[in-house]
Short mmCIF file of C-alpha atoms in Angstrom, two decimals:
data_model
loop_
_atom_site.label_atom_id
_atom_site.label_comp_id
_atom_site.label_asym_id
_atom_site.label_seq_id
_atom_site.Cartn_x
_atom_site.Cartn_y
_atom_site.Cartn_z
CA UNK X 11 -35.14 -94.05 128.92
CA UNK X 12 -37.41 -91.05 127.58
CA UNK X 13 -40.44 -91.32 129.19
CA UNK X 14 -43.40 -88.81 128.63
CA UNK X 15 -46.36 -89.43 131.56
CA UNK X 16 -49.98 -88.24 129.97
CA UNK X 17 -51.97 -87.33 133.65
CA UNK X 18 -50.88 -86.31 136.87
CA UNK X 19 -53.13 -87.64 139.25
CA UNK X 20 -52.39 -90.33 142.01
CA UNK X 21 -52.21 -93.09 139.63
CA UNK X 22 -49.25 -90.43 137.23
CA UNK X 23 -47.65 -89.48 139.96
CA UNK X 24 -46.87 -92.86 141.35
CA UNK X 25 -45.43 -93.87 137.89
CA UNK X 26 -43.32 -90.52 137.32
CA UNK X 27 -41.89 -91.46 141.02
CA UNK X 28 -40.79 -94.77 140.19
CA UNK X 29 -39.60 -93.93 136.81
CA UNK X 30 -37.88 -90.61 138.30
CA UNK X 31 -36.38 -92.28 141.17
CA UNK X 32 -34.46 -94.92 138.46
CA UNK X 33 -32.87 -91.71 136.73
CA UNK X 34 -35.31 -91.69 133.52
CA UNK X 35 -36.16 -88.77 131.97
CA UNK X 36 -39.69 -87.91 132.56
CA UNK X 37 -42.08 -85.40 131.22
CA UNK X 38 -45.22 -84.88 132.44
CA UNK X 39 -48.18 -83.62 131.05
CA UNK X 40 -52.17 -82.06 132.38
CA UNK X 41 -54.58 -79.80 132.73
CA UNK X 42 -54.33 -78.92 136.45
CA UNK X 43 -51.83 -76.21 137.33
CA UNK X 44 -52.29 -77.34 140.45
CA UNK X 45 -51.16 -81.06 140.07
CA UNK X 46 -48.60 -79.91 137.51
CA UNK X 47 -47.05 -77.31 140.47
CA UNK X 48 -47.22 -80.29 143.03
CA UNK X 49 -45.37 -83.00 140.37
CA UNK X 50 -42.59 -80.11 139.63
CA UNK X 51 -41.99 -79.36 143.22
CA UNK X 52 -41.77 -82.89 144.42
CA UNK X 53 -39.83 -84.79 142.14
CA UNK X 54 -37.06 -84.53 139.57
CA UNK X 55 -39.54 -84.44 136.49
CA UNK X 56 -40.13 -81.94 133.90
CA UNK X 57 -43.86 -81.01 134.03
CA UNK X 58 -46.39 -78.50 132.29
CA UNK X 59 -49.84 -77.47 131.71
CA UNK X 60 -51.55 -79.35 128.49
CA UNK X 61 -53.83 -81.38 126.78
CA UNK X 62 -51.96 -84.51 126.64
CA UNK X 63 -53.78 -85.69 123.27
CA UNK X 64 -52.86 -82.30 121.04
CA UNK X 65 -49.62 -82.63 118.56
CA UNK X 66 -47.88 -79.35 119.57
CA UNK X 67 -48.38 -80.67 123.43
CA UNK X 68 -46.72 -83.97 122.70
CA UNK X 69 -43.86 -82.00 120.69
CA UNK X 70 -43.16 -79.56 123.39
CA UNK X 71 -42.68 -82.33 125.72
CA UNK X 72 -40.52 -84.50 123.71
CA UNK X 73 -42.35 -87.37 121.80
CA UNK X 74 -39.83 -87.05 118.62
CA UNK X 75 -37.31 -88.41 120.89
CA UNK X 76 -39.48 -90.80 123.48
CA UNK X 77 -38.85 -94.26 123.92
CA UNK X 78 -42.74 -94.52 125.98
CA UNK X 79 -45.74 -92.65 126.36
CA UNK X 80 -48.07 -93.50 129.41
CA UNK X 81 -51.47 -91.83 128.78
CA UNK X 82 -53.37 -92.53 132.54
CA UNK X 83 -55.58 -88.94 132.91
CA UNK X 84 -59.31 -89.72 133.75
CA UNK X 85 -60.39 -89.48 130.34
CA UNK X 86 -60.20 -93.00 128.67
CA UNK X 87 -60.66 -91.36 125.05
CA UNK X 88 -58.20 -88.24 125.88
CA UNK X 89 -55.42 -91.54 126.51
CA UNK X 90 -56.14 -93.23 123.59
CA UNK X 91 -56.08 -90.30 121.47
CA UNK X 92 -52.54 -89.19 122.92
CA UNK X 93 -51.44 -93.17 122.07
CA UNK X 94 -52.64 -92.79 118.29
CA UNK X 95 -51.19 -89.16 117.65
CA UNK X 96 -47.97 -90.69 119.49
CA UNK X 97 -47.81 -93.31 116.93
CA UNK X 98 -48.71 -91.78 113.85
CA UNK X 99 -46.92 -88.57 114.23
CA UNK X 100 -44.00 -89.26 116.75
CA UNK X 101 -43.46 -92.80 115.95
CA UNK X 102 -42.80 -93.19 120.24
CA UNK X 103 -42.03 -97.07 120.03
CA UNK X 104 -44.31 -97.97 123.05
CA UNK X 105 -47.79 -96.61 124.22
CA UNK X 106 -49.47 -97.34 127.12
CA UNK X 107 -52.73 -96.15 128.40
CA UNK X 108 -54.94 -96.11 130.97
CA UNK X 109 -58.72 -97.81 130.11
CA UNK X 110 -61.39 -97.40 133.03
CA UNK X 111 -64.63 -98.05 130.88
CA UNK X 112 -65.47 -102.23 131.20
CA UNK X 113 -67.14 -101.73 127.48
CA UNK X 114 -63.59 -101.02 125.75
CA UNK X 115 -62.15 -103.90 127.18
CA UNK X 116 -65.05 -106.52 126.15
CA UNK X 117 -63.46 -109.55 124.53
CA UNK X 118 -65.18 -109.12 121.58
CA UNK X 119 -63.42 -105.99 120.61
CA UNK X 120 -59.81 -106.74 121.61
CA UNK X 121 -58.82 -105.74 117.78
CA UNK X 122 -59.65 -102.67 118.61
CA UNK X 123 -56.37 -101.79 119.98
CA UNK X 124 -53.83 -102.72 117.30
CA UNK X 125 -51.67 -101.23 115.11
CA UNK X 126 -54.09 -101.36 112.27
CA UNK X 127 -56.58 -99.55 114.53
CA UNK X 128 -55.68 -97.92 118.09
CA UNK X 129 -52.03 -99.04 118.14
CA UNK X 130 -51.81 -99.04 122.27
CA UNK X 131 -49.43 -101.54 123.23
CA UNK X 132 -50.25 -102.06 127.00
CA UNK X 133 -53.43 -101.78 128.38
CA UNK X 134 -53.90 -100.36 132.17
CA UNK X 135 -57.04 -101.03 134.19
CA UNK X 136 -56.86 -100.40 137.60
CA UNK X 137 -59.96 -101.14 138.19
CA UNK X 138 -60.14 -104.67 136.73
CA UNK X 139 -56.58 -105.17 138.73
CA UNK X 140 -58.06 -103.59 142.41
CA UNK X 141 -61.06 -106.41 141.33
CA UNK X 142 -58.78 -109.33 140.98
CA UNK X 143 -56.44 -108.12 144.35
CA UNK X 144 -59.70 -107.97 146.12
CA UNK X 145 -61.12 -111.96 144.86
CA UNK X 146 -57.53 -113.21 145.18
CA UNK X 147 -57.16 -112.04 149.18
CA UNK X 148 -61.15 -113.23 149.50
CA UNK X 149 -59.73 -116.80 148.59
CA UNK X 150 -56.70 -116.62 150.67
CA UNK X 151 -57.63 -115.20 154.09
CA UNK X 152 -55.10 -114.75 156.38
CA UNK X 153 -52.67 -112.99 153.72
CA UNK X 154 -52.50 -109.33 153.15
CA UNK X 155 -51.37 -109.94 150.26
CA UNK X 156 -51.19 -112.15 147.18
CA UNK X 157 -49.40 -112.08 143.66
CA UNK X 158 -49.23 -115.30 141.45
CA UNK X 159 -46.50 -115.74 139.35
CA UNK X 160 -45.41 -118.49 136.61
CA UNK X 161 -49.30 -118.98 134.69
CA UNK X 162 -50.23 -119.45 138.63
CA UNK X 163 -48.10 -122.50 139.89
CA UNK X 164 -46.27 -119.82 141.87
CA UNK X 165 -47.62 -117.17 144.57
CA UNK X 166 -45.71 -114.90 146.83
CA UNK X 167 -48.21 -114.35 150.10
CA UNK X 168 -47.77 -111.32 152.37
CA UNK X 169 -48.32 -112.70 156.04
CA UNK X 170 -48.55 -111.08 159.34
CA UNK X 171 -46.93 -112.75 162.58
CA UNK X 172 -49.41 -113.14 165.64
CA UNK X 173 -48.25 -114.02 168.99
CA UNK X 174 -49.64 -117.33 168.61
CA UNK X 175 -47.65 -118.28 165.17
CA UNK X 176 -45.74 -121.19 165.98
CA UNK X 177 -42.42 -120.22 164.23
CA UNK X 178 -42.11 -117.26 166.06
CA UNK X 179 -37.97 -116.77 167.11
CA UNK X 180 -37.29 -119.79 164.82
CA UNK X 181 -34.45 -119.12 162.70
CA UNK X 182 -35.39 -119.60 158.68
CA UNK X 183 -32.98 -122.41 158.14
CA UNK X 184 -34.71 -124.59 160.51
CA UNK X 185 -37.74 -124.23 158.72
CA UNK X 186 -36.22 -126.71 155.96
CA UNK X 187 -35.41 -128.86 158.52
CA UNK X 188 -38.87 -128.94 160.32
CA UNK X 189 -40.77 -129.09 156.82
CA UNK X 190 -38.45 -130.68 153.99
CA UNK X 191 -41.28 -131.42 152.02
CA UNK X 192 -42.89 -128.15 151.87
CA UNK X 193 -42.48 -125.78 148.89
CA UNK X 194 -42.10 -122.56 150.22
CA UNK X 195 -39.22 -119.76 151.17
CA UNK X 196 -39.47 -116.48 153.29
CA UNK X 197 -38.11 -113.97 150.76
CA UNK X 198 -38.73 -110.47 152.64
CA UNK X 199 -39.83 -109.01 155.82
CA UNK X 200 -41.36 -106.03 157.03
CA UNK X 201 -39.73 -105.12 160.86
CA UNK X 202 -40.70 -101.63 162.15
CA UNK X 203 -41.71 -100.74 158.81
CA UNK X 204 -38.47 -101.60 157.12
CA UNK X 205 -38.26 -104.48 154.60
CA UNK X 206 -35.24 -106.28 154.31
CA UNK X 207 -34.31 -109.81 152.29
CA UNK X 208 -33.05 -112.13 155.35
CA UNK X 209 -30.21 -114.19 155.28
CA UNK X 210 -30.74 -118.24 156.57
CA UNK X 211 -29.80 -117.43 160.62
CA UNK X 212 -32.57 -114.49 160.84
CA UNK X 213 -35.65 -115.69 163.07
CA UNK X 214 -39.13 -113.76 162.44
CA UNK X 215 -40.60 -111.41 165.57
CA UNK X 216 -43.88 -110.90 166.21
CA UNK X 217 -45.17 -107.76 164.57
CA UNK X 218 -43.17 -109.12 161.81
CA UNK X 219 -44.78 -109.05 157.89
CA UNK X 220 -43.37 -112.09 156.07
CA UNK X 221 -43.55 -112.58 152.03
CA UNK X 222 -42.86 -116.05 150.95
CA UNK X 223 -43.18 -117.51 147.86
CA UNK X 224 -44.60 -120.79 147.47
CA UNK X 225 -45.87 -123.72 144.99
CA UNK X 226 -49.50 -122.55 145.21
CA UNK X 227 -50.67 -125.98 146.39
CA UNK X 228 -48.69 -125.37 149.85
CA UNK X 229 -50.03 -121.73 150.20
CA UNK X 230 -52.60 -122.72 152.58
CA UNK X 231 -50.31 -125.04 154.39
CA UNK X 232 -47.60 -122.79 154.57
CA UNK X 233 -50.14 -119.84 156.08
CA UNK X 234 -50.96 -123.07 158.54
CA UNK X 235 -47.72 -123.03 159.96
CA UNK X 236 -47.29 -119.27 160.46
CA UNK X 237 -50.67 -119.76 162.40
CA UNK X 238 -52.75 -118.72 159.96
CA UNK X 239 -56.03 -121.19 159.19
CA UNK X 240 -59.27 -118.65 158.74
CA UNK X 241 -61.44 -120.43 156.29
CA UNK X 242 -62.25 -118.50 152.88
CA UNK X 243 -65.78 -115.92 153.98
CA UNK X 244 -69.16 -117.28 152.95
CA UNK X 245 -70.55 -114.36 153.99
CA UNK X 246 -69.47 -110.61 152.58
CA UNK X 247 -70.44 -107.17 152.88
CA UNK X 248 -69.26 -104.65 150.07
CA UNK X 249 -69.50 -101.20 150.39
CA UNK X 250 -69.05 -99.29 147.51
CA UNK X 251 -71.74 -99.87 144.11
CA UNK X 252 -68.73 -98.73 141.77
CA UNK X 253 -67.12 -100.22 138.91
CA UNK X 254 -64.18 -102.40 141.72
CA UNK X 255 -67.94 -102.85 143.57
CA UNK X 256 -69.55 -104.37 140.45
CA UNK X 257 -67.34 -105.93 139.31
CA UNK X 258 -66.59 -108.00 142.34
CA UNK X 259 -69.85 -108.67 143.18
CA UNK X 260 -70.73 -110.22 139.83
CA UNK X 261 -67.09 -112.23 139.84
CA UNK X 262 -68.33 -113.56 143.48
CA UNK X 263 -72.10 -114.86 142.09
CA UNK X 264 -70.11 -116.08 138.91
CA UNK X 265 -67.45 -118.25 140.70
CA UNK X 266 -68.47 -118.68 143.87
CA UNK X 267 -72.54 -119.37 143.41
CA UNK X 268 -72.56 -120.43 147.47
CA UNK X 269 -71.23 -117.06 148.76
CA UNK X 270 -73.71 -114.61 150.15
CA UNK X 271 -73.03 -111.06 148.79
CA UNK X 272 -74.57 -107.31 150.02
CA UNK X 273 -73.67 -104.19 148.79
CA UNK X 274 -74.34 -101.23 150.35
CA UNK X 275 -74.10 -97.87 148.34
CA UNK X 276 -75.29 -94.81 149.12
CA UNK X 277 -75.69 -93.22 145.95
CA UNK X 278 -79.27 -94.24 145.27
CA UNK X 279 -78.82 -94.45 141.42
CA UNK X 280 -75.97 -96.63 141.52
CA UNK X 281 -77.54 -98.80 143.90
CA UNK X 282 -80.59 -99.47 141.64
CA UNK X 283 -78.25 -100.19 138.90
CA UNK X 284 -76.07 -102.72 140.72
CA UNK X 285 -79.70 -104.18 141.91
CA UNK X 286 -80.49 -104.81 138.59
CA UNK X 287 -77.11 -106.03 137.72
CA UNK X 288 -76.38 -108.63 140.29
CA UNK X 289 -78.69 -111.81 140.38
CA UNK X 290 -78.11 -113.07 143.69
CA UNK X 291 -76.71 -110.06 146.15
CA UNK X 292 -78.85 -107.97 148.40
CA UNK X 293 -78.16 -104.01 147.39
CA UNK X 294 -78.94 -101.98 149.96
CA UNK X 295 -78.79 -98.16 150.05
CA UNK X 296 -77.27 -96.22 152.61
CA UNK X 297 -73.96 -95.38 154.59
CA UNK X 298 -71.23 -97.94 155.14
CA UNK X 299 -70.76 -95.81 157.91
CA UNK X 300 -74.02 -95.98 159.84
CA UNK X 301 -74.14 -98.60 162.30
CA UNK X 302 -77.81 -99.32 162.36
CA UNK X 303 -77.68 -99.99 158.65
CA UNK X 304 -74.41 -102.50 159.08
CA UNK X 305 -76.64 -104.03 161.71
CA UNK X 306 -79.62 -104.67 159.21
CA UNK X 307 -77.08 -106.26 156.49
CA UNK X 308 -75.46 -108.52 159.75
CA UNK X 309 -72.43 -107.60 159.83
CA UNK X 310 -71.97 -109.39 163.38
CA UNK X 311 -72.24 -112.49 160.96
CA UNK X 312 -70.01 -111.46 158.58
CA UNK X 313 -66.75 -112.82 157.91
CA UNK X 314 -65.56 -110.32 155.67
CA UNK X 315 -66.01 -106.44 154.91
CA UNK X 316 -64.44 -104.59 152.07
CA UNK X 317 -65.14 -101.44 151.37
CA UNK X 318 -64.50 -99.92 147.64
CA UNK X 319 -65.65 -96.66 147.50
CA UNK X 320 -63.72 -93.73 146.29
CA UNK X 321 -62.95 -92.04 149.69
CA UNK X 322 -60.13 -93.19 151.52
CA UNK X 323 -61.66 -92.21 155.09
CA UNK X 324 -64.59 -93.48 154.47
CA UNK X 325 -63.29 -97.04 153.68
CA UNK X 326 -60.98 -96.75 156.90
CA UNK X 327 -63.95 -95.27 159.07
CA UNK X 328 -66.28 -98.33 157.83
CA UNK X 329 -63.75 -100.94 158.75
CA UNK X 330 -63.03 -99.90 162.27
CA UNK X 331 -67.08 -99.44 162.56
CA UNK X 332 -67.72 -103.01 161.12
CA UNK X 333 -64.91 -104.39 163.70
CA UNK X 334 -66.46 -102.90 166.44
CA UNK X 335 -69.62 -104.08 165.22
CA UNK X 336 -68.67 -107.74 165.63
CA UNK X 337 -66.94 -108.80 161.74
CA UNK X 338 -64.35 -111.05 161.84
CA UNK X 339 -62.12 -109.51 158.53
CA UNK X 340 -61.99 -106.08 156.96
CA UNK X 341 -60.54 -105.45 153.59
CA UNK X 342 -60.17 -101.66 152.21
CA UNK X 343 -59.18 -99.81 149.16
CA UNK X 344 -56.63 -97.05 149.96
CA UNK X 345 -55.55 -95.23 147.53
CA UNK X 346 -53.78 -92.33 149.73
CA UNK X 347 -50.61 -94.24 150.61
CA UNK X 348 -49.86 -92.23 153.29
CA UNK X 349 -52.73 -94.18 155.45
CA UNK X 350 -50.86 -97.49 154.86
CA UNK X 351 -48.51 -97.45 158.78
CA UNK X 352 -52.35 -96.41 160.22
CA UNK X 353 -54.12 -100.05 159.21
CA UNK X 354 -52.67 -102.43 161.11
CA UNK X 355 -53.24 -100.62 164.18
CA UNK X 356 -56.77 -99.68 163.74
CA UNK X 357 -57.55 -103.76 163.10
CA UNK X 358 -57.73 -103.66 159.61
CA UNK X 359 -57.03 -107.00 157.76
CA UNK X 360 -55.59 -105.87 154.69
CA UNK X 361 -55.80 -102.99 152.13
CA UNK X 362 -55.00 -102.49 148.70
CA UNK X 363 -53.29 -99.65 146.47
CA UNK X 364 -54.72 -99.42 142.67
CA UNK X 365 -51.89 -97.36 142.05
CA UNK X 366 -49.14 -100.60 143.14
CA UNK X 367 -50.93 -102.86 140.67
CA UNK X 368 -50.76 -100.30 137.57
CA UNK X 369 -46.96 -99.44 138.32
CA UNK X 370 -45.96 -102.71 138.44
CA UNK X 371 -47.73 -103.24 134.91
CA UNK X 372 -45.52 -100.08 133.82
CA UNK X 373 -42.31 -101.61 135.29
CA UNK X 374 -42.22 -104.91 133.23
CA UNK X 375 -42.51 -102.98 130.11
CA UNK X 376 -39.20 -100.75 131.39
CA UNK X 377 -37.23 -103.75 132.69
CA UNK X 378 -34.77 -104.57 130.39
CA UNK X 379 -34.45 -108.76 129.48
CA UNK X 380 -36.56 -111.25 129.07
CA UNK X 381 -39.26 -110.33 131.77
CA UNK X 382 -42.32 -112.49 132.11
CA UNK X 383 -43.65 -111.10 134.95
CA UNK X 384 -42.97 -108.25 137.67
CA UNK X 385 -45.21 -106.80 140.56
CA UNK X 386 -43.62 -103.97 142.58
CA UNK X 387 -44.75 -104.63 146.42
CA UNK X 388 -45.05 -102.03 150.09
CA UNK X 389 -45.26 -98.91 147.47
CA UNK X 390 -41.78 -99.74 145.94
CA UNK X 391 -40.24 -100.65 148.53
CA UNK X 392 -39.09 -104.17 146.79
CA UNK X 393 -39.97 -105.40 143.55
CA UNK X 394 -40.76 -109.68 142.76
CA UNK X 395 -39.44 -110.54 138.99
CA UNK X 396 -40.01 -113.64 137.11
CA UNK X 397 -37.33 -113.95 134.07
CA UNK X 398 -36.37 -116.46 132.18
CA UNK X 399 -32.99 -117.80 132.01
CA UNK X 400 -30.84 -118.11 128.94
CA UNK X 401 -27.50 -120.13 128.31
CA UNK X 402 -25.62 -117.29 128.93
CA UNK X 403 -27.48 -116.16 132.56
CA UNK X 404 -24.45 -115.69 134.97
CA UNK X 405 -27.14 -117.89 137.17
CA UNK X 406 -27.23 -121.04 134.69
CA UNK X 407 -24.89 -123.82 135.49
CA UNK X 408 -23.59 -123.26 138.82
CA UNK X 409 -24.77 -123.90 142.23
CA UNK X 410 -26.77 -120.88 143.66
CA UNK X 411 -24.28 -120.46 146.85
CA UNK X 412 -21.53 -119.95 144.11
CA UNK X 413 -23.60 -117.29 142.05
CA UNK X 414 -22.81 -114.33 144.85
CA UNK X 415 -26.23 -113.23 144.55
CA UNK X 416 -25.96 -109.44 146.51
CA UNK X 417 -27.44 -109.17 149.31
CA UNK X 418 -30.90 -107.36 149.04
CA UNK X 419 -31.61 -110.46 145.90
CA UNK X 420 -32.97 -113.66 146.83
CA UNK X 421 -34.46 -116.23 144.43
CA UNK X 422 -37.52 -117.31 145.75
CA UNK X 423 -38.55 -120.23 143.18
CA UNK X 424 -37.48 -121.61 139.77
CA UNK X 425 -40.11 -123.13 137.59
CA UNK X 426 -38.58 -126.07 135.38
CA UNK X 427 -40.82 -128.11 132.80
CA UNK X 428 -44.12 -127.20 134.77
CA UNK X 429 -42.65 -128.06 138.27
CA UNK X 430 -41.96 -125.76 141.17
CA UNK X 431 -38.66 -126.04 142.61
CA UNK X 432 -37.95 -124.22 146.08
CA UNK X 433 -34.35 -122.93 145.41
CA UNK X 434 -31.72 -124.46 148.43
CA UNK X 435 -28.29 -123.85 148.02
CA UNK X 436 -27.08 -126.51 146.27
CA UNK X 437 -29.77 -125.56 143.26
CA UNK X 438 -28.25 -125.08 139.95
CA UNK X 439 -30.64 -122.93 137.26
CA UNK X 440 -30.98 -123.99 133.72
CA UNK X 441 -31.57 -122.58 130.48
CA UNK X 442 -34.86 -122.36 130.26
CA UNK X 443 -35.82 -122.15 133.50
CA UNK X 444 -38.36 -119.48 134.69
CA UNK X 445 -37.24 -117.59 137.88
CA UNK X 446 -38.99 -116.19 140.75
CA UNK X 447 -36.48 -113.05 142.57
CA UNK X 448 -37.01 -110.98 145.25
CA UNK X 449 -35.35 -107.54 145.31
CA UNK X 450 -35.36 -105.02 147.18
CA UNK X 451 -35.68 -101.85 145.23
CA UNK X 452 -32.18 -100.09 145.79
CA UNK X 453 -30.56 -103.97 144.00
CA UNK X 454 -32.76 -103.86 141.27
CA UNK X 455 -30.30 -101.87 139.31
CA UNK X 456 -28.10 -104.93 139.99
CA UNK X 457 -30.63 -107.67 139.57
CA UNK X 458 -30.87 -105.34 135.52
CA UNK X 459 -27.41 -105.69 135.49
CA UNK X 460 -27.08 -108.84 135.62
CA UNK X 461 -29.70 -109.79 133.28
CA UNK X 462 -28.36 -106.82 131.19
CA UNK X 463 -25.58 -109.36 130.57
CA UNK X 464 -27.26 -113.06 131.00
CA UNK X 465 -31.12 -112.39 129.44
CA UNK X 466 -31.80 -111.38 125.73
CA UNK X 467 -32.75 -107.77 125.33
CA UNK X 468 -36.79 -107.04 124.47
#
């Protein structure tokens, strides 16, 4: 696949990666000699200086011949231009772009991006996704992460392993044994920073990360049994008055009317904006950082922190301060992935990557068959797919210990007329059926493969 990439900043560079890494061809395109110097030098891209919207750019890097342009610079207007010139002169069949500003993405003007108008096929907000990471892990503490799947019936929970979870050393094929009735599967785990799919005789360690995928009615049940029972926070700090900020505080007052809410911003402007925003939450302005100030917003009776500003040691530095200051959970935005090995040691809960959630969105559109949903998990390290499976799916009509499945593939849960069925091996697939997988990222090749062959083509 032709790919041209509008932007090289973090959120560009993590989709040239990925794309690079699967053997596309990818172009990239900005302003910054210096980003454009640092894209060329560390992966196998083409990249050059230009203004991704302008015609003889677009030429230069390709768009006669692209099969998808991906317009994410900072400029909201500079990526929808470069979608529209891509359509109407290049005819580039798909054209996705990057949208930060809330006001574009009101529902009242969803015609705005059409064919008839700004023909963008796939809308990116990081944002909006870092907003909805951040409410989903607020309902489900005890996970470091959590990705629904299947309209919601299905979630796949990231889970670390204490010293005092009970299933420590237990080998995974007991676990049917000791809860038959419980619908949920371990489908990857993190050991000394390696993730690897396990097979039904591998036991979980402590210091382990576990994903498992689960009918979300026995999410909180399964987190139970691997020890995990924190109650959801009635009391949270925010740092960081941005638009992730915002955005959660006024989803929190919205949904969740009984859940006290401060923010703390130290940008005085953007704290008396959020003040007159929010209803219900305390704004405060100052420094995440400063103790006194945590102090004053009680942070010894907090159950969470999360901190959403734009500077990655900031939002470390104010978790470890907020721990040491007596909080029970911390929660930060990281967008350097490079600090990801560092949080678990300095106490911090869980973090999240903007950058994973708008790849992932990238990735469903480049997976070939009929994808309904795909979220690429520990920075592409593994990716989760939900497909649906056709009479001719080299999965349909056989038991699954007779499909062969590689190892690195494990199917985590199959969805069949609204019902959640944890996959054992005697499980045979339908047409029809919509299926949960688990891949790790050097098999999904293989997992295309075979849906190259058993799922229609988009």
């Amino acid at each position: 696949m032709k790919v041209i990439v509008c932007g090289a900043g973090q959120v560009g560079f993590g989709i040239a990666r990925q794309l690079a890494a699967e053997q596309n061809d990818v172009t990239v395109i900005d302003q910054s000699p210096q980003l454009v110097h640092q894209m060329s030098d560390t992966l196998d891209v083409r990249a050059f200086v230009g203004h991704g919207a302008h015609p003889d750019v677009l030429e230069r890097a390709g768009a006669a011949s692209a099969d998808m342009l991906i317009a994410v610079t900072f400029h909201d207007e500079v990526n929808m231009i470069a979608c529209q010139v891509a359509h109407s002169v290049f005819k580039v069949p798909t054209k996705i772009a990057r949208i930060r500003a809330q006001s574009y993405l009101q529902p009242g003007f969803q015609d705005l991006f059409s064919q008839d108008h700004l023909p963008i096929d796939v809308i990116i907000s990081p944002e909006l996704e870092v907003g909805k990471a951040v409410l989903r892990r607020l309902a489900v503490p005890g996970a470091f992460d959590i990705l629904n799947f299947a309209d919601g019936k299905v979630s796949v929970v990231g889970v670390s392993l204490e010293e005092d979870c009970p299933i420590v050393n237990t080998p995974l094929r007991q676990l049917t044994d000791l809860f038959p009735d419980l619908k949920s599967r371990v489908v990857g785990i993190v050991r000394n920073g390696e993730l690897f799919v396990p097979q039904s005789d591998d036991p979980m360690l402590v210091g382990d990360e576990a994903y498992f995928a689960a009918d979300v009615r026995d999410v909180r049940r399964t987190l139970g049994i691997f020890g995990h029972e924190e109650t959801a926070a009635r009391r949270i700090i925010i740092v960081g008055a941005g638009n992730i900020g915002l955005h959660v505080a006024q989803e929190l007052e919205t949904s969740h009317p009984g859940t006290r809410v401060k923010l703390i911003e130290r940008d005085r402007e953007k704290a008396v904006q959020a003040a007159d925003k929010l209803k219900r939450s305390i704004v405060l302005h100052g420094d995440g950082l400063d103790p006194e100030l945590l102090q004053e917003a009680g942070i010894a009776e907090t159950e969470t922190l999360v901190t959403l500003t734009n500077n990655d040691q900031a939002n470390i530095l104010s978790c470890v301060v907020a721990k040491r200051e007596g909080c029970q959970r911390t929660m930060a935005l990281i967008n350097n992935n490079t600090y990801a090995p560092l949080m678990r040691s300095l106490g911090i809960d869980a973090f999240i990557n903007p950058r994973g959630a708008t790849v992932s969105t990238v990735l469903q559109h480049v997976r070939r068959g009929r994808i309904r949903g795909l979220q690429s998990v520990r920075d592409g390290a593994a990716e989760i797919i939900e497909a649906e499976a056709l009479e001719t799916s080299t999965l349909v009509g056989k038991p699954l210990r007779e499909v062969n499945l590689p190892d690195g593939i494990l199917v985590g849960a199959v969805i069949r007329d609204g019902e959640v069925i944890i996959p054992r091996g005697g499980t045979e697939v339908i047409a029809g059926d919509r299926v949960v997988l688990f891949a790790r990222s050097d098999m999904v090749k293989k997992v295309e493969q075979m849906f190259r062959v058993s799922l229609e083509f988009f």
